PDB file of C-alpha atoms and ligand atoms in Angstrom:
ATOM      1  CA  MET C  30     -51.556  97.666  -4.091  1.00  0.00           C
ATOM      2  CA  ILE C  31     -49.189 100.650  -3.953  1.00  0.00           C
ATOM      3  CA  ASN C  32     -50.425 104.244  -4.424  1.00  0.00           C
ATOM      4  CA  PHE C  33     -48.067 106.415  -6.466  1.00  0.00           C
ATOM      5  CA  THR C  34     -48.061 109.849  -8.091  1.00  0.00           C
ATOM      6  CA  LYS C  35     -46.546 110.477 -11.510  1.00  0.00           C
ATOM      7  CA  MET C  36     -44.797 113.872 -11.597  1.00  0.00           C
ATOM      8  CA  GLN C  37     -42.400 115.791 -13.809  1.00  0.00           C
ATOM      9  CA  GLY C  38     -40.034 118.718 -13.627  1.00  0.00           C
ATOM     10  CA  LEU C  39     -39.213 120.041 -17.111  1.00  0.00           C
ATOM     11  CA  GLY C  40     -39.981 116.611 -18.527  1.00  0.00           C
ATOM     12  CA  ASN C  41     -37.618 114.815 -16.123  1.00  0.00           C
ATOM     13  CA  ASP C  42     -40.228 112.430 -14.802  1.00  0.00           C
ATOM     14  CA  PHE C  43     -40.770 110.612 -11.542  1.00  0.00           C
ATOM     15  CA  VAL C  44     -42.850 108.028  -9.767  1.00  0.00           C
ATOM     16  CA  VAL C  45     -43.304 109.414  -6.237  1.00  0.00           C
ATOM     17  CA  ILE C  46     -44.368 107.134  -3.390  1.00  0.00           C
ATOM     18  CA  ASP C  47     -45.398 107.960   0.187  1.00  0.00           C
ATOM     19  CA  ALA C  48     -43.395 105.355   2.120  1.00  0.00           C
ATOM     20  CA  ILE C  49     -44.491 106.821   5.481  1.00  0.00           C
ATOM     21  CA  ASN C  50     -48.147 105.866   5.216  1.00  0.00           C
ATOM     22  CA  GLN C  51     -47.477 102.779   3.087  1.00  0.00           C
ATOM     23  CA  GLN C  52     -45.263  99.918   4.259  1.00  0.00           C
ATOM     24  CA  ILE C  53     -43.058  99.136   1.247  1.00  0.00           C
ATOM     25  CA  GLN C  54     -39.684  97.544   0.670  1.00  0.00           C
ATOM     26  CA  LEU C  55     -38.918  97.786  -3.055  1.00  0.00           C
ATOM     27  CA  THR C  56     -36.364  95.454  -4.610  1.00  0.00           C
ATOM     28  CA  THR C  57     -34.123  96.650  -7.436  1.00  0.00           C
ATOM     29  CA  ALA C  58     -36.167  94.545  -9.822  1.00  0.00           C
ATOM     30  CA  GLN C  59     -39.392  96.213  -8.638  1.00  0.00           C
ATOM     31  CA  ILE C  60     -37.866  99.690  -9.063  1.00  0.00           C
ATOM     32  CA  ARG C  61     -36.771  98.790 -12.580  1.00  0.00           C
ATOM     33  CA  PHE C  62     -40.259  97.471 -13.313  1.00  0.00           C
ATOM     34  CA  LEU C  63     -41.940 100.672 -12.059  1.00  0.00           C
ATOM     35  CA  ALA C  64     -39.524 102.777 -14.113  1.00  0.00           C
ATOM     36  CA  ASP C  65     -40.000 100.705 -17.274  1.00  0.00           C
ATOM     37  CA  ARG C  66     -41.849 102.743 -19.933  1.00  0.00           C
ATOM     38  CA  HIS C  67     -43.341  99.648 -21.600  1.00  0.00           C
ATOM     39  CA  PHE C  68     -43.992  97.102 -18.876  1.00  0.00           C
ATOM     40  CA  GLY C  69     -44.386  99.436 -15.883  1.00  0.00           C
ATOM     41  CA  VAL C  70     -45.354 103.052 -15.158  1.00  0.00           C
ATOM     42  CA  GLY C  71     -42.259 104.720 -16.667  1.00  0.00           C
ATOM     43  CA  CYS C  72     -39.972 107.330 -15.088  1.00  0.00           C
ATOM     44  CA  ASP C  73     -36.371 108.581 -15.060  1.00  0.00           C
ATOM     45  CA  GLN C  74     -36.216 108.295 -11.283  1.00  0.00           C
ATOM     46  CA  LEU C  75     -38.373 106.859  -8.478  1.00  0.00           C
ATOM     47  CA  LEU C  76     -38.636 108.987  -5.310  1.00  0.00           C
ATOM     48  CA  LEU C  77     -39.545 107.711  -1.836  1.00  0.00           C
ATOM     49  CA  VAL C  78     -40.903 109.948   0.938  1.00  0.00           C
ATOM     50  CA  GLU C  79     -39.691 108.567   4.273  1.00  0.00           C
ATOM     51  CA  ARG C  80     -39.376 109.708   7.872  1.00  0.00           C
ATOM     52  CA  PRO C  81     -36.310 111.959   8.468  1.00  0.00           C
ATOM     53  CA  ILE C  82     -32.947 110.905   9.887  1.00  0.00           C
ATOM     54  CA  SER C  83     -31.991 114.300  11.363  1.00  0.00           C
ATOM     55  CA  ASP C  84     -33.897 116.157  14.092  1.00  0.00           C
ATOM     56  CA  ASN C  85     -34.160 119.327  12.025  1.00  0.00           C
ATOM     57  CA  ALA C  86     -35.474 117.632   8.867  1.00  0.00           C
ATOM     58  CA  GLU C  87     -39.091 116.857   8.084  1.00  0.00           C
ATOM     59  CA  PHE C  88     -38.513 113.961   5.644  1.00  0.00           C
ATOM     60  CA  LYS C  89     -35.930 111.600   4.179  1.00  0.00           C
ATOM     61  CA  TYR C  90     -35.804 111.967   0.383  1.00  0.00           C
ATOM     62  CA  ARG C  91     -34.621 108.783  -1.363  1.00  0.00           C
ATOM     63  CA  ILE C  92     -33.837 108.663  -5.071  1.00  0.00           C
ATOM     64  CA  PHE C  93     -33.532 105.650  -7.385  1.00  0.00           C
ATOM     65  CA  ASN C  94     -32.523 105.865 -11.041  1.00  0.00           C
ATOM     66  CA  ALA C  95     -34.450 103.905 -13.673  1.00  0.00           C
ATOM     67  CA  ASP C  96     -31.710 101.225 -13.583  1.00  0.00           C
ATOM     68  CA  GLY C  97     -32.465 100.708  -9.875  1.00  0.00           C
ATOM     69  CA  SER C  98     -29.312 102.410  -8.553  1.00  0.00           C
ATOM     70  CA  GLU C  99     -29.882 104.507  -5.409  1.00  0.00           C
ATOM     71  CA  VAL C 100     -28.282 107.958  -5.554  1.00  0.00           C
ATOM     72  CA  ALA C 101     -27.920 110.948  -3.261  1.00  0.00           C
ATOM     73  CA  GLN C 102     -29.211 113.918  -5.260  1.00  0.00           C
ATOM     74  CA  CYS C 103     -31.938 114.841  -7.725  1.00  0.00           C
ATOM     75  CA  GLY C 104     -32.802 118.487  -8.273  1.00  0.00           C
ATOM     76  CA  ASN C 105     -35.917 118.217 -10.432  1.00  0.00           C
ATOM     77  CA  GLY C 106     -37.115 115.479  -8.120  1.00  0.00           C
ATOM     78  CA  ALA C 107     -36.656 117.715  -5.077  1.00  0.00           C
ATOM     79  CA  ARG C 108     -39.077 120.269  -6.490  1.00  0.00           C
ATOM     80  CA  CYS C 109     -41.628 117.504  -7.198  1.00  0.00           C
ATOM     81  CA  PHE C 110     -41.027 116.159  -3.669  1.00  0.00           C
ATOM     82  CA  ALA C 111     -42.017 119.562  -2.233  1.00  0.00           C
ATOM     83  CA  ARG C 112     -45.161 119.712  -4.389  1.00  0.00           C
ATOM     84  CA  PHE C 113     -46.045 116.120  -3.385  1.00  0.00           C
ATOM     85  CA  VAL C 114     -45.748 116.529   0.398  1.00  0.00           C
ATOM     86  CA  ARG C 115     -47.685 119.825   0.221  1.00  0.00           C
ATOM     87  CA  ASP C 116     -50.504 118.389  -1.942  1.00  0.00           C
ATOM     88  CA  LYS C 117     -50.749 115.213   0.149  1.00  0.00           C
ATOM     89  CA  GLY C 118     -50.998 117.246   3.348  1.00  0.00           C
ATOM     90  CA  LEU C 119     -47.802 115.655   4.705  1.00  0.00           C
ATOM     91  CA  SER C 120     -46.370 119.115   5.335  1.00  0.00           C
ATOM     92  CA  LYS C 121     -47.893 122.566   5.693  1.00  0.00           C
ATOM     93  CA  LYS C 122     -44.560 124.388   5.881  1.00  0.00           C
ATOM     94  CA  ASP C 123     -43.370 126.919   3.306  1.00  0.00           C
ATOM     95  CA  GLU C 124     -39.786 125.820   3.915  1.00  0.00           C
ATOM     96  CA  ILE C 125     -39.161 122.050   4.034  1.00  0.00           C
ATOM     97  CA  ILE C 126     -35.821 120.540   5.076  1.00  0.00           C
ATOM     98  CA  VAL C 127     -35.150 117.021   3.786  1.00  0.00           C
ATOM     99  CA  ASP C 128     -32.349 114.532   4.347  1.00  0.00           C
ATOM    100  CA  THR C 129     -30.775 112.777   1.380  1.00  0.00           C
ATOM    101  CA  ASP C 130     -27.947 110.234   1.546  1.00  0.00           C
ATOM    102  CA  ALA C 131     -25.414 113.005   0.916  1.00  0.00           C
ATOM    103  CA  ARG C 132     -26.731 116.274   2.331  1.00  0.00           C
ATOM    104  CA  GLN C 133     -29.720 118.260   3.506  1.00  0.00           C
ATOM    105  CA  LEU C 134     -31.777 120.218   1.002  1.00  0.00           C
ATOM    106  CA  THR C 135     -34.124 123.113   1.764  1.00  0.00           C
ATOM    107  CA  LEU C 136     -37.234 123.301  -0.412  1.00  0.00           C
ATOM    108  CA  ARG C 137     -39.183 126.587  -0.651  1.00  0.00           C
ATOM    109  CA  PHE C 138     -42.367 127.495  -2.533  1.00  0.00           C
ATOM    110  CA  ALA C 139     -41.699 130.450  -4.830  1.00  0.00           C
ATOM    111  CA  ALA C 140     -43.917 132.793  -6.849  1.00  0.00           C
ATOM    112  CA  GLY C 141     -45.834 131.508  -9.846  1.00  0.00           C
ATOM    113  CA  ASP C 142     -46.205 127.959  -8.602  1.00  0.00           C
ATOM    114  CA  LEU C 143     -42.415 127.454  -8.829  1.00  0.00           C
ATOM    115  CA  VAL C 144     -40.206 125.784  -6.240  1.00  0.00           C
ATOM    116  CA  THR C 145     -36.716 126.885  -5.146  1.00  0.00           C
ATOM    117  CA  VAL C 146     -34.282 124.274  -3.822  1.00  0.00           C
ATOM    118  CA  GLU C 147     -31.141 125.062  -1.865  1.00  0.00           C
ATOM    119  CA  MET C 148     -29.026 122.297  -3.411  1.00  0.00           C
ATOM    120  CA  GLY C 149     -26.091 122.499  -1.017  1.00  0.00           C
ATOM    121  CA  VAL C 150     -22.463 123.476  -1.529  1.00  0.00           C
ATOM    122  CA  PRO C 151     -20.774 122.083  -4.673  1.00  0.00           C
ATOM    123  CA  ALA C 152     -17.483 120.183  -4.489  1.00  0.00           C
ATOM    124  CA  LEU C 153     -15.239 121.135  -7.393  1.00  0.00           C
ATOM    125  CA  GLU C 154     -12.824 118.248  -7.470  1.00  0.00           C
ATOM    126  CA  PRO C 155     -14.777 115.304  -6.185  1.00  0.00           C
ATOM    127  CA  LYS C 156     -12.563 112.743  -4.504  1.00  0.00           C
ATOM    128  CA  GLN C 157     -13.715 109.960  -6.770  1.00  0.00           C
ATOM    129  CA  ILE C 158     -11.726 111.200  -9.760  1.00  0.00           C
ATOM    130  CA  PRO C 159      -8.065 110.139  -9.259  1.00  0.00           C
ATOM    131  CA  LEU C 160      -6.638 112.794 -11.546  1.00  0.00           C
ATOM    132  CA  ASN C 161      -4.565 115.934 -11.103  1.00  0.00           C
ATOM    133  CA  VAL C 162      -6.520 118.974 -12.098  1.00  0.00           C
ATOM    134  CA  SER C 163      -4.688 121.384 -14.362  1.00  0.00           C
ATOM    135  CA  GLU C 164      -4.630 124.342 -11.950  1.00  0.00           C
ATOM    136  CA  GLN C 165      -5.157 127.175 -14.418  1.00  0.00           C
ATOM    137  CA  SER C 166      -7.991 125.592 -16.395  1.00  0.00           C
ATOM    138  CA  LYS C 167      -9.468 123.414 -13.609  1.00  0.00           C
ATOM    139  CA  LEU C 168     -10.312 120.978 -16.385  1.00  0.00           C
ATOM    140  CA  TYR C 169      -9.667 117.247 -16.726  1.00  0.00           C
ATOM    141  CA  LYS C 170      -8.675 115.653 -20.021  1.00  0.00           C
ATOM    142  CA  VAL C 171      -9.473 112.087 -21.056  1.00  0.00           C
ATOM    143  CA  LYS C 172      -9.045 110.167 -24.285  1.00  0.00           C
ATOM    144  CA  LEU C 173     -12.233 108.427 -25.481  1.00  0.00           C
ATOM    145  CA  ALA C 174     -11.573 106.264 -28.555  1.00  0.00           C
ATOM    146  CA  GLU C 175     -10.496 108.749 -31.242  1.00  0.00           C
ATOM    147  CA  THR C 176     -11.381 111.978 -29.400  1.00  0.00           C
ATOM    148  CA  GLU C 177      -9.927 113.818 -26.415  1.00  0.00           C
ATOM    149  CA  VAL C 178     -12.596 115.137 -24.063  1.00  0.00           C
ATOM    150  CA  GLU C 179     -12.031 118.032 -21.666  1.00  0.00           C
ATOM    151  CA  PHE C 180     -14.406 118.426 -18.739  1.00  0.00           C
ATOM    152  CA  ALA C 181     -14.946 120.064 -15.376  1.00  0.00           C
ATOM    153  CA  ALA C 182     -15.765 117.759 -12.449  1.00  0.00           C
ATOM    154  CA  VAL C 183     -18.418 119.015 -10.021  1.00  0.00           C
ATOM    155  CA  SER C 184     -20.258 117.150  -7.261  1.00  0.00           C
ATOM    156  CA  MET C 185     -23.697 118.329  -6.167  1.00  0.00           C
ATOM    157  CA  GLY C 186     -23.964 115.336  -3.858  1.00  0.00           C
ATOM    158  CA  ASN C 187     -23.854 113.324  -7.076  1.00  0.00           C
ATOM    159  CA  PRO C 188     -20.977 113.299  -9.583  1.00  0.00           C
ATOM    160  CA  HIS C 189     -21.058 115.431 -12.762  1.00  0.00           C
ATOM    161  CA  ALA C 190     -18.683 115.933 -15.648  1.00  0.00           C
ATOM    162  CA  VAL C 191     -19.412 119.156 -17.588  1.00  0.00           C
ATOM    163  CA  ILE C 192     -18.199 119.389 -21.187  1.00  0.00           C
ATOM    164  CA  ARG C 193     -18.312 122.741 -22.970  1.00  0.00           C
ATOM    165  CA  VAL C 194     -19.593 122.532 -26.579  1.00  0.00           C
ATOM    166  CA  ASP C 195     -20.257 125.139 -29.285  1.00  0.00           C
ATOM    167  CA  ASP C 196     -23.587 123.681 -30.405  1.00  0.00           C
ATOM    168  CA  VAL C 197     -25.512 121.596 -27.866  1.00  0.00           C
ATOM    169  CA  ALA C 198     -28.078 120.524 -30.508  1.00  0.00           C
ATOM    170  CA  ASN C 199     -25.379 118.596 -32.379  1.00  0.00           C
ATOM    171  CA  ALA C 200     -23.275 117.508 -29.406  1.00  0.00           C
ATOM    172  CA  PRO C 201     -22.303 113.797 -29.167  1.00  0.00           C
ATOM    173  CA  VAL C 202     -24.518 113.350 -26.087  1.00  0.00           C
ATOM    174  CA  LEU C 203     -25.370 109.686 -26.610  1.00  0.00           C
ATOM    175  CA  SER C 204     -21.952 108.457 -27.759  1.00  0.00           C
ATOM    176  CA  ILE C 205     -19.663 110.443 -25.453  1.00  0.00           C
ATOM    177  CA  GLY C 206     -22.262 110.496 -22.643  1.00  0.00           C
ATOM    178  CA  ALA C 207     -22.613 106.724 -22.540  1.00  0.00           C
ATOM    179  CA  ARG C 208     -18.832 106.169 -22.640  1.00  0.00           C
ATOM    180  CA  LEU C 209     -17.916 108.778 -20.037  1.00  0.00           C
ATOM    181  CA  GLU C 210     -20.771 107.810 -17.663  1.00  0.00           C
ATOM    182  CA  CYS C 211     -19.127 104.438 -17.073  1.00  0.00           C
ATOM    183  CA  HIS C 212     -15.478 105.481 -17.514  1.00  0.00           C
ATOM    184  CA  GLU C 213     -12.989 104.123 -14.958  1.00  0.00           C
ATOM    185  CA  LEU C 214     -12.380 107.746 -13.853  1.00  0.00           C
ATOM    186  CA  PHE C 215     -15.759 107.567 -12.123  1.00  0.00           C
ATOM    187  CA  PRO C 216     -15.847 104.571  -9.748  1.00  0.00           C
ATOM    188  CA  GLU C 217     -19.510 105.449  -9.000  1.00  0.00           C
ATOM    189  CA  ARG C 218     -20.236 106.426 -12.641  1.00  0.00           C
ATOM    190  CA  ALA C 219     -21.235 110.043 -13.400  1.00  0.00           C
ATOM    191  CA  ASN C 220     -23.790 112.357 -14.998  1.00  0.00           C
ATOM    192  CA  ILE C 221     -22.411 113.946 -18.179  1.00  0.00           C
ATOM    193  CA  GLY C 222     -23.477 117.498 -19.075  1.00  0.00           C
ATOM    194  CA  PHE C 223     -22.975 119.209 -22.453  1.00  0.00           C
ATOM    195  CA  MET C 224     -23.029 122.985 -21.963  1.00  0.00           C
ATOM    196  CA  GLN C 225     -23.271 125.704 -24.633  1.00  0.00           C
ATOM    197  CA  ILE C 226     -22.563 129.202 -23.330  1.00  0.00           C
ATOM    198  CA  VAL C 227     -25.078 131.612 -24.937  1.00  0.00           C
ATOM    199  CA  ASN C 228     -23.911 134.611 -22.881  1.00  0.00           C
ATOM    200  CA  ARG C 229     -22.786 135.301 -19.292  1.00  0.00           C
ATOM    201  CA  ARG C 230     -26.364 134.810 -18.006  1.00  0.00           C
ATOM    202  CA  GLN C 231     -27.655 132.075 -20.265  1.00  0.00           C
ATOM    203  CA  ILE C 232     -26.605 128.543 -21.210  1.00  0.00           C
ATOM    204  CA  LYS C 233     -28.096 125.643 -23.138  1.00  0.00           C
ATOM    205  CA  LEU C 234     -27.615 122.205 -21.594  1.00  0.00           C
ATOM    206  CA  ARG C 235     -28.211 118.546 -22.364  1.00  0.00           C
ATOM    207  CA  VAL C 236     -27.412 115.839 -19.815  1.00  0.00           C
ATOM    208  CA  TYR C 237     -26.698 112.146 -20.216  1.00  0.00           C
ATOM    209  CA  GLU C 238     -27.719 111.005 -16.745  1.00  0.00           C
ATOM    210  CA  ARG C 239     -26.107 108.216 -14.727  1.00  0.00           C
ATOM    211  CA  GLY C 240     -28.549 105.331 -14.599  1.00  0.00           C
ATOM    212  CA  ALA C 241     -31.130 106.921 -16.877  1.00  0.00           C
ATOM    213  CA  ALA C 242     -29.431 107.965 -20.176  1.00  0.00           C
ATOM    214  CA  GLU C 243     -30.328 111.343 -21.716  1.00  0.00           C
ATOM    215  CA  THR C 244     -33.226 113.041 -19.912  1.00  0.00           C
ATOM    216  CA  LEU C 245     -35.197 116.140 -20.923  1.00  0.00           C
ATOM    217  CA  ALA C 246     -33.764 117.967 -17.933  1.00  0.00           C
ATOM    218  CA  CYS C 247     -31.360 117.423 -15.028  1.00  0.00           C
ATOM    219  CA  GLY C 248     -31.577 119.793 -12.067  1.00  0.00           C
ATOM    220  CA  SER C 249     -28.319 118.819 -10.375  1.00  0.00           C
ATOM    221  CA  GLY C 250     -26.721 118.824 -13.838  1.00  0.00           C
ATOM    222  CA  ALA C 251     -27.879 122.412 -14.368  1.00  0.00           C
ATOM    223  CA  CYS C 252     -26.344 123.364 -11.020  1.00  0.00           C
ATOM    224  CA  ALA C 253     -23.077 121.583 -11.872  1.00  0.00           C
ATOM    225  CA  ALA C 254     -22.879 123.270 -15.291  1.00  0.00           C
ATOM    226  CA  VAL C 255     -23.407 126.765 -13.849  1.00  0.00           C
ATOM    227  CA  VAL C 256     -20.820 126.137 -11.116  1.00  0.00           C
ATOM    228  CA  ALA C 257     -18.327 124.934 -13.731  1.00  0.00           C
ATOM    229  CA  GLY C 258     -19.049 127.985 -15.921  1.00  0.00           C
ATOM    230  CA  ILE C 259     -18.661 130.437 -13.033  1.00  0.00           C
ATOM    231  CA  GLU C 260     -15.456 128.722 -11.880  1.00  0.00           C
ATOM    232  CA  GLN C 261     -14.040 129.153 -15.392  1.00  0.00           C
ATOM    233  CA  GLY C 262     -14.967 132.848 -15.390  1.00  0.00           C
ATOM    234  CA  LEU C 263     -17.547 132.360 -18.168  1.00  0.00           C
ATOM    235  CA  LEU C 264     -20.808 133.028 -16.291  1.00  0.00           C
ATOM    236  CA  ASP C 265     -22.297 135.525 -13.827  1.00  0.00           C
ATOM    237  CA  GLN C 266     -23.945 134.411 -10.577  1.00  0.00           C
ATOM    238  CA  ASP C 267     -27.548 134.167 -11.872  1.00  0.00           C
ATOM    239  CA  VAL C 268     -27.967 131.992 -14.938  1.00  0.00           C
ATOM    240  CA  GLN C 269     -30.944 130.909 -17.044  1.00  0.00           C
ATOM    241  CA  VAL C 270     -30.417 127.275 -18.046  1.00  0.00           C
ATOM    242  CA  GLN C 271     -32.320 126.171 -21.151  1.00  0.00           C
ATOM    243  CA  LEU C 272     -32.773 122.381 -21.200  1.00  0.00           C
ATOM    244  CA  PRO C 273     -34.701 120.392 -23.815  1.00  0.00           C
ATOM    245  CA  GLY C 274     -37.636 120.097 -21.376  1.00  0.00           C
ATOM    246  CA  GLY C 275     -37.716 123.685 -20.154  1.00  0.00           C
ATOM    247  CA  GLU C 276     -35.899 126.359 -18.153  1.00  0.00           C
ATOM    248  CA  LEU C 277     -34.290 126.542 -14.718  1.00  0.00           C
ATOM    249  CA  ILE C 278     -32.844 129.555 -12.898  1.00  0.00           C
ATOM    250  CA  ILE C 279     -29.612 128.725 -11.116  1.00  0.00           C
ATOM    251  CA  SER C 280     -27.827 131.092  -8.713  1.00  0.00           C
ATOM    252  CA  TRP C 281     -24.455 130.680  -7.040  1.00  0.00           C
ATOM    253  CA  ILE C 282     -22.475 133.402  -5.250  1.00  0.00           C
ATOM    254  CA  GLY C 283     -19.308 131.317  -5.091  1.00  0.00           C
ATOM    255  CA  SER C 284     -17.136 128.847  -3.245  1.00  0.00           C
ATOM    256  CA  GLY C 285     -18.454 127.653   0.109  1.00  0.00           C
ATOM    257  CA  HIS C 286     -22.013 128.810  -0.658  1.00  0.00           C
ATOM    258  CA  PRO C 287     -25.022 126.678  -1.662  1.00  0.00           C
ATOM    259  CA  VAL C 288     -26.398 126.600  -5.209  1.00  0.00           C
ATOM    260  CA  LEU C 289     -30.035 127.731  -5.599  1.00  0.00           C
ATOM    261  CA  MET C 290     -32.246 126.193  -8.277  1.00  0.00           C
ATOM    262  CA  THR C 291     -35.743 127.467  -9.198  1.00  0.00           C
ATOM    263  CA  GLY C 292     -38.194 125.798 -11.556  1.00  0.00           C
ATOM    264  CA  ALA C 293     -41.552 124.108 -12.075  1.00  0.00           C
ATOM    265  CA  ALA C 294     -42.886 120.876 -10.578  1.00  0.00           C
ATOM    266  CA  THR C 295     -46.055 119.266 -11.951  1.00  0.00           C
ATOM    267  CA  THR C 296     -48.332 116.402 -10.949  1.00  0.00           C
ATOM    268  CA  VAL C 297     -49.391 114.394 -14.010  1.00  0.00           C
ATOM    269  CA  PHE C 298     -51.630 111.664 -12.554  1.00  0.00           C
ATOM    270  CA  GLU C 299     -52.331 109.492  -9.522  1.00  0.00           C
ATOM    271  CA  GLY C 300     -52.122 105.730  -9.811  1.00  0.00           C
ATOM    272  CA  GLN C 301     -52.191 102.374  -8.067  1.00  0.00           C
ATOM    273  CA  ILE C 302     -50.135  99.356  -9.015  1.00  0.00           C
ATOM    274  CA  LYS C 303     -49.831  95.794  -7.753  1.00  0.00           C
ATOM    275  CA  LEU C 304     -46.214  94.551  -7.375  1.00  0.00           C
TER     276      LEU C 304
HETATM  277  N1  API G 430     -29.070 110.522 -12.518  1.00  0.00           N
HETATM  278  C1  API G 430     -28.680 111.241 -11.305  1.00  0.00           C
HETATM  279  C2  API G 430     -29.880 111.325 -10.339  1.00  0.00           C
HETATM  280  C3  API G 430     -30.998 112.200 -10.885  1.00  0.00           C
HETATM  281  C4  API G 430     -30.504 113.579 -11.183  1.00  0.00           C
HETATM  282  C5  API G 430     -31.430 114.436 -12.031  1.00  0.00           C
HETATM  283  N2  API G 430     -32.644 113.829 -12.482  1.00  0.00           N
HETATM  284  C6  API G 430     -31.687 115.763 -11.355  1.00  0.00           C
HETATM  285  O1  API G 430     -32.736 116.401 -11.611  1.00  0.00           O
HETATM  286  O2  API G 430     -30.775 116.215 -10.610  1.00  0.00           O
HETATM  287  C7  API G 430     -27.531 110.489 -10.623  1.00  0.00           C
HETATM  288  O3  API G 430     -27.404 109.290 -10.850  1.00  0.00           O
HETATM  289  O4  API G 430     -26.781 111.137  -9.881  1.00  0.00           O
END
C-alpha cells in the first residue's frame, strides 16, 4: 500500500507522495493510473518528495504530469510541497530549499496561510526553439492551420509560449493549445498560456499545460506570462494573475532576477492505494 496526500493550489491538483519514508519506484503506467480521474485517484501532476541532491537543499522535488512525463518545474505544486513537508513534520524550517531537475526553488511560508516560491530566473529565448526572435517585439510567429499565432517564449525551468488575447474567456485554448503544445518548434513540447491584460498590475490567464491539457491554474505559466508582459513593456513588476481556479501574485524586478510567486496551497484528503 502507498500513502498519498491529495492537494490543490487554485484547483491545479496533485497527488503528493513521501518517497523518503516509503520505498517506491513508480512506472509511467502507475503514474498515469494514479493521475486517472476515473480509474485512479486523479490529479494534474504527481509530486514525489525525495532526499536532496545538493548539500544546501532539504529535499528533491520531482514532478510528473498526468501523462507520465517527468518535468522540471511546477509552481502550484511547489507551494503544496511546502505545505506537505511542514504538515508531515519532514521539515520545521520557514524557508525550504528544494532541488528540481532544472533549478533550486526556495519555498517560504507567508501571511494568511499562503506560500511564496522563489521560482528562479526566467530564460527569455529558451534554446529549444530554433527560431530568430524579432528583436523589437521579442515575439515568435507561427502558422497553425488557417491562423497565424504570435507568442513570447519563456522558460521557468519548463517551456512556455505566452499568447496575448483580448478576451481570455473566449480564447481558442483547447484548439490552439493542443496544436502548439506538440508543435515541432518545441522538441520537448510546451505549456501554452493565453493572457489578457486587464491593466498594468492585473492579467487574466488560462493555460493549456504540457502533459495535462487545460488546468484551472498553472503557477509557472503565471510567472511566464508576467515575465512576457513585463518584457513587452505592458506590465509593472507586481502583478495579480487571475486564473480560472483563483489568484496568484507574481513579482519580477527584471532580467537576471528570480520570479516570486505567492498563493494558496490546500490539503484535500489523505489516502492509501495498492498498486
Ligand atoms: N505541465 C507543466 C508542469 C506543471 C506546471 C504547472 N502545474 C505549474 O503550476 O507550474 C510542464 O509540463 O512543464
